[in-house]
Short mmCIF file of C-alpha atoms in Angstrom, two decimals:
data_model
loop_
_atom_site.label_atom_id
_atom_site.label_comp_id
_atom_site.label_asym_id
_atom_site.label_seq_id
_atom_site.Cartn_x
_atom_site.Cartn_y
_atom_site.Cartn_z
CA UNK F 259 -15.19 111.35 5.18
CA UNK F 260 -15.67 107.72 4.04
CA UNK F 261 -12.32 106.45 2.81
CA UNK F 262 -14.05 105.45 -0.46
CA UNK F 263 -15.08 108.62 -0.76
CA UNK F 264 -12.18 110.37 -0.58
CA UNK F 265 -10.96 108.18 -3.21
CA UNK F 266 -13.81 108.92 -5.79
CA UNK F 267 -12.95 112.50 -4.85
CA UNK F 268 -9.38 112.05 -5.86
CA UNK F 269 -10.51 111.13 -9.43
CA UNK F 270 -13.01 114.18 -10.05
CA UNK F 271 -11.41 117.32 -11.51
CA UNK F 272 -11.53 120.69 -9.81
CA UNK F 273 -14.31 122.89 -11.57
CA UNK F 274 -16.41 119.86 -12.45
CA UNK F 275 -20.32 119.44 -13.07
CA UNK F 276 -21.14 115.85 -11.01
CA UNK F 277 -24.69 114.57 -10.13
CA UNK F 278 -24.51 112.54 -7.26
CA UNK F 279 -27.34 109.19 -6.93
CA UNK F 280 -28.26 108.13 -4.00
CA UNK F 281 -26.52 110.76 -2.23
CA UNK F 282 -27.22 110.55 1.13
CA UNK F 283 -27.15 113.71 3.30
CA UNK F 284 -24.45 114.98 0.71
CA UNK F 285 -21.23 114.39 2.46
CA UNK F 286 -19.38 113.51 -0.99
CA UNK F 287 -21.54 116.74 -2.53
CA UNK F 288 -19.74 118.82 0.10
CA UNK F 289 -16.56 117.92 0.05
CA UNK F 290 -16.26 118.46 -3.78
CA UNK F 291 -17.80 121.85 -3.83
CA UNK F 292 -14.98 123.32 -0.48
CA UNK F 293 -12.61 121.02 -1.65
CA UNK F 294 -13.23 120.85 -6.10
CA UNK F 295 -15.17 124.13 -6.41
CA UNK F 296 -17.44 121.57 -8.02
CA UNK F 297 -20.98 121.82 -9.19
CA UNK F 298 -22.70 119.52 -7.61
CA UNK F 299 -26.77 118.14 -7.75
CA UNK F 300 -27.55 114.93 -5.85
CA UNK F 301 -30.74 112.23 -5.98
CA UNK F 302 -31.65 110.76 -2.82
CA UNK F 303 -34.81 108.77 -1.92
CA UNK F 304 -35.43 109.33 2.00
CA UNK F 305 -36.61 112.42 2.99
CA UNK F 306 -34.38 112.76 5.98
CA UNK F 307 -31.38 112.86 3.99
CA UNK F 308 -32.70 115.19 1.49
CA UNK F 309 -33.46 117.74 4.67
CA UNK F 310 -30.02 117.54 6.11
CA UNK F 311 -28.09 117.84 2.98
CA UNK F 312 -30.41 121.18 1.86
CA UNK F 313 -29.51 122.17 5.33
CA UNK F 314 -25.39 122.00 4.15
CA UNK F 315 -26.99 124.33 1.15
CA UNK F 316 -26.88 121.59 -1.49
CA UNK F 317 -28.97 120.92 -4.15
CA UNK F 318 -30.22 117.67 -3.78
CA UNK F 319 -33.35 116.08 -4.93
CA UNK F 320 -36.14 114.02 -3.39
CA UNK F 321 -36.97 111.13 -5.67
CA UNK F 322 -36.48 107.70 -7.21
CA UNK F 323 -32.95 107.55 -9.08
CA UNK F 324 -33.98 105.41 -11.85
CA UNK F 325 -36.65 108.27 -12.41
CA UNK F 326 -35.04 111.38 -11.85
CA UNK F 327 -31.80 110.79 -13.99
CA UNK F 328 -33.75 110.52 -17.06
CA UNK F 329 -34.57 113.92 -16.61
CA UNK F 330 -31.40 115.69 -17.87
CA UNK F 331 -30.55 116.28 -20.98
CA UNK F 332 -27.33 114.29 -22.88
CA UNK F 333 -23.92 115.40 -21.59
CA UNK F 334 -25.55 117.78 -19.00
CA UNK F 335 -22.55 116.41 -16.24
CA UNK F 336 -18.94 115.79 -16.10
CA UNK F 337 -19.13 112.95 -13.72
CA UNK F 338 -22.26 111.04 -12.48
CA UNK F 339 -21.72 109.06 -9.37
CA UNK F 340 -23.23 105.72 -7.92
CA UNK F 341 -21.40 105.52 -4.62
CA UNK F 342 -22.31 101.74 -2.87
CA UNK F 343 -26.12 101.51 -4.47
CA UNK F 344 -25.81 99.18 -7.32
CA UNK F 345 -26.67 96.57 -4.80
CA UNK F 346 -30.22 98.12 -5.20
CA UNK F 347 -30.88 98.60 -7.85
CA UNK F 348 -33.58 96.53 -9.77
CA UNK F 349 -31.97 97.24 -14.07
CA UNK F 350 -28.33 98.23 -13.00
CA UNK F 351 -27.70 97.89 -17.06
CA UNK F 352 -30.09 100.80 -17.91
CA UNK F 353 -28.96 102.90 -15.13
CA UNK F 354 -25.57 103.13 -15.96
CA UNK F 355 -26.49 103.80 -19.37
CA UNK F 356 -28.25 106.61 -18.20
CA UNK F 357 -25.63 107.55 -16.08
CA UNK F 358 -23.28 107.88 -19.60
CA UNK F 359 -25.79 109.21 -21.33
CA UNK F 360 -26.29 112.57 -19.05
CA UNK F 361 -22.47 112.19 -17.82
CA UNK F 362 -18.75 111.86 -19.68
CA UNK F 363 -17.99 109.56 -16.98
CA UNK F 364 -19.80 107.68 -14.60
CA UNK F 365 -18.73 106.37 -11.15
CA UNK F 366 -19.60 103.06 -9.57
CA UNK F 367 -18.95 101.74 -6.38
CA UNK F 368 -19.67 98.46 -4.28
CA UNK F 369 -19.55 95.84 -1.51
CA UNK F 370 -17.75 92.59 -2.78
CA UNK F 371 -19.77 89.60 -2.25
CA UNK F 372 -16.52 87.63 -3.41
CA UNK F 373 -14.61 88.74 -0.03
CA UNK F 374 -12.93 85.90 1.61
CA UNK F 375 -14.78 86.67 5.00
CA UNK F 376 -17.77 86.52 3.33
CA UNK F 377 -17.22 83.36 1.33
CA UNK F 378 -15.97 81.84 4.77
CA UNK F 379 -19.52 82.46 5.76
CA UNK F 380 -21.23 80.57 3.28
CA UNK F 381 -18.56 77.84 3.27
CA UNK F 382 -18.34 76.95 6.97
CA UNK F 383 -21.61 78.42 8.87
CA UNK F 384 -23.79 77.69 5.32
CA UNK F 385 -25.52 80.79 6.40
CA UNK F 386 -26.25 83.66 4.15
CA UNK F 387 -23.43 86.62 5.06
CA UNK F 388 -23.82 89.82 7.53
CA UNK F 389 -20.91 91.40 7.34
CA UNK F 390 -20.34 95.43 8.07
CA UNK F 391 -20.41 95.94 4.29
CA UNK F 392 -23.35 94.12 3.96
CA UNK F 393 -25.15 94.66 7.51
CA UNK F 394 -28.62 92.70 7.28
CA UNK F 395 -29.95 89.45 7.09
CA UNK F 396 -31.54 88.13 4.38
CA UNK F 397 -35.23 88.91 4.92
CA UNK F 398 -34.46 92.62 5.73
CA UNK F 399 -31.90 93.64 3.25
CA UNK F 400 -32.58 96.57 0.86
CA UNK F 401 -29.63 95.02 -1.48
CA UNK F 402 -31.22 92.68 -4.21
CA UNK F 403 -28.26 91.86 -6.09
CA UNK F 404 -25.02 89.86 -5.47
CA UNK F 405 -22.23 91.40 -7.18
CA UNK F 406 -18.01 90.44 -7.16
CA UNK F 407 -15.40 92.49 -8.41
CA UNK F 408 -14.73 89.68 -11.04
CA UNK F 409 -18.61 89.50 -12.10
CA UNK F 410 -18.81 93.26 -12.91
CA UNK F 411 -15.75 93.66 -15.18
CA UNK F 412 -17.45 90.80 -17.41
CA UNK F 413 -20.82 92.57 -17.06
CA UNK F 414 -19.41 96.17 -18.33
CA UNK F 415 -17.75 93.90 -20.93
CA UNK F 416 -21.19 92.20 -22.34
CA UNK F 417 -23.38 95.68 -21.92
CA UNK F 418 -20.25 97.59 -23.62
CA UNK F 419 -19.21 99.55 -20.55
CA UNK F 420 -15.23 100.87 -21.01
CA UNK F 421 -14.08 100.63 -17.85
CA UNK F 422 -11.10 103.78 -17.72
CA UNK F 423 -10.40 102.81 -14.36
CA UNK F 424 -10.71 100.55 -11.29
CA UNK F 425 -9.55 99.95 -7.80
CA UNK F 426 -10.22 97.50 -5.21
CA UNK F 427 -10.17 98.95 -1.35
CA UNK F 428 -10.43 97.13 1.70
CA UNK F 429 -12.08 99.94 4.18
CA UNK F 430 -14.45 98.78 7.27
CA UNK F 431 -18.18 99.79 6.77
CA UNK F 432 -18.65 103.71 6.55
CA UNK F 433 -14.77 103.72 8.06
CA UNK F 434 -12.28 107.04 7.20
CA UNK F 435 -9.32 104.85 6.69
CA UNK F 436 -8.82 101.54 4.72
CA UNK F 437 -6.03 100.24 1.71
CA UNK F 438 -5.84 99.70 -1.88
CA UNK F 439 -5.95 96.18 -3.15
CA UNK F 440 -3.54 95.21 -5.62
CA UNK F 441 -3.46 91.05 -5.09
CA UNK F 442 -6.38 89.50 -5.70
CA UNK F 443 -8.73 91.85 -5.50
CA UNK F 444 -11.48 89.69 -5.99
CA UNK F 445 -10.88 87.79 -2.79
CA UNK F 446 -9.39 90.45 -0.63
CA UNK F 447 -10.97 93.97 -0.74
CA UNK F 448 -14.35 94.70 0.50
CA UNK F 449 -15.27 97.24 -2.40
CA UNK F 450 -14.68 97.62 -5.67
CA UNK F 451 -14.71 101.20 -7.55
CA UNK F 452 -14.91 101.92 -11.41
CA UNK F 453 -14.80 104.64 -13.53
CA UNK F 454 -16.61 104.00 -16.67
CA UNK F 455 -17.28 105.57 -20.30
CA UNK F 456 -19.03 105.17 -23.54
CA UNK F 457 -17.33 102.65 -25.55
CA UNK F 458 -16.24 104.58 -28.54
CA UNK F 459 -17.71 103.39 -31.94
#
């Protein structure tokens, strides 16, 4: 599995309710429910996916995330996930809200623009960046937002977001191994993960 997955497996208790966006083909969904004896429903928008992760004998819907999650009622999960999607997302501030409005906690994960590969990029070749954590170039990219490790603490901040906790990995694209980041993680990892709550009050 995709080291950043098995790190936002480490932080979801055995026995728990998780929805999964953007899910894929449910790799994360499976490993939880061998692994976590987890219930587990995920959202995914291309059909392919969907077919192979029903295949695995998940439950995983076919539809628009933004949509779908506003179907469940308050508190319905223990964890809702957003596992490297933010990117694409077009209101990121409502969907999280969503996300702690159905959920107790909610799960967020993402490429770094801020990596210093990536701002070598800009600064020497004055190109926009293709990494392997951010694969395309600029007229085919699905991801419509820019977003640093540094930029999204002071978002959950202004939106009233309590972060309960956050690492910084440096992983290859889709890779099974990788680090934690504990100096400057703005500049040196190539994701950043959060686990976020209602701010009480």
């Amino acid at each position: 599995m995709r080291y950043d997955l098995s790190l936002i497996a480490s932080w979801i208790e055995p026995g728990s309710k998780v929805l999964d966006l953007g899910c894929g083909s449910g790799d994360l969904l499976h490993i939880l429910s061998v692994d976590k004896d987890v219930r587990g429903t995920g959202i995914e928008a291309e059909e392919g996916k969907v077919t192979r992760g029903i295949e695995k004998g998940l439950s995983i819907l076919h539809g628009d995330i933004n949509e779908e999650v506003r179907d469940y009622a308050d508190g319905s999960f223990d964890y809702v996930i957003l596992s490297q999607t933010l990117q694409q997302v077009y209101d990121p501030a409502s969907l999280i809200r969503e996300m702690l409005r159905v959920g107790r906690r909610g799960i967020v994960s993402f490429p770094n623009f801020a990596y210093y590969r990536i701002r070598g990029q800009l600064l020497f070749r004055g190109r926009a960046p293709v990494s392997r954590e951010l694969p395309y170039e600029w007229y085919d990219t699905p991801n419509i937002r820019v977003i640093t490790i540094r930029d999204f603490r002071r978002f959950c901040r202004k939106e009233g977001f309590a972060i309960a906790r956050e690492t910084a990995i440096s992983t290859p694209h889709h890779h099974e191994k990788g680090m934690v980041v504990k100096f400057f993680p703005n500049l040196l990892a190539t994701y950043g993960m959060f686990l976020l709550r209602r701010r009480e009050g």
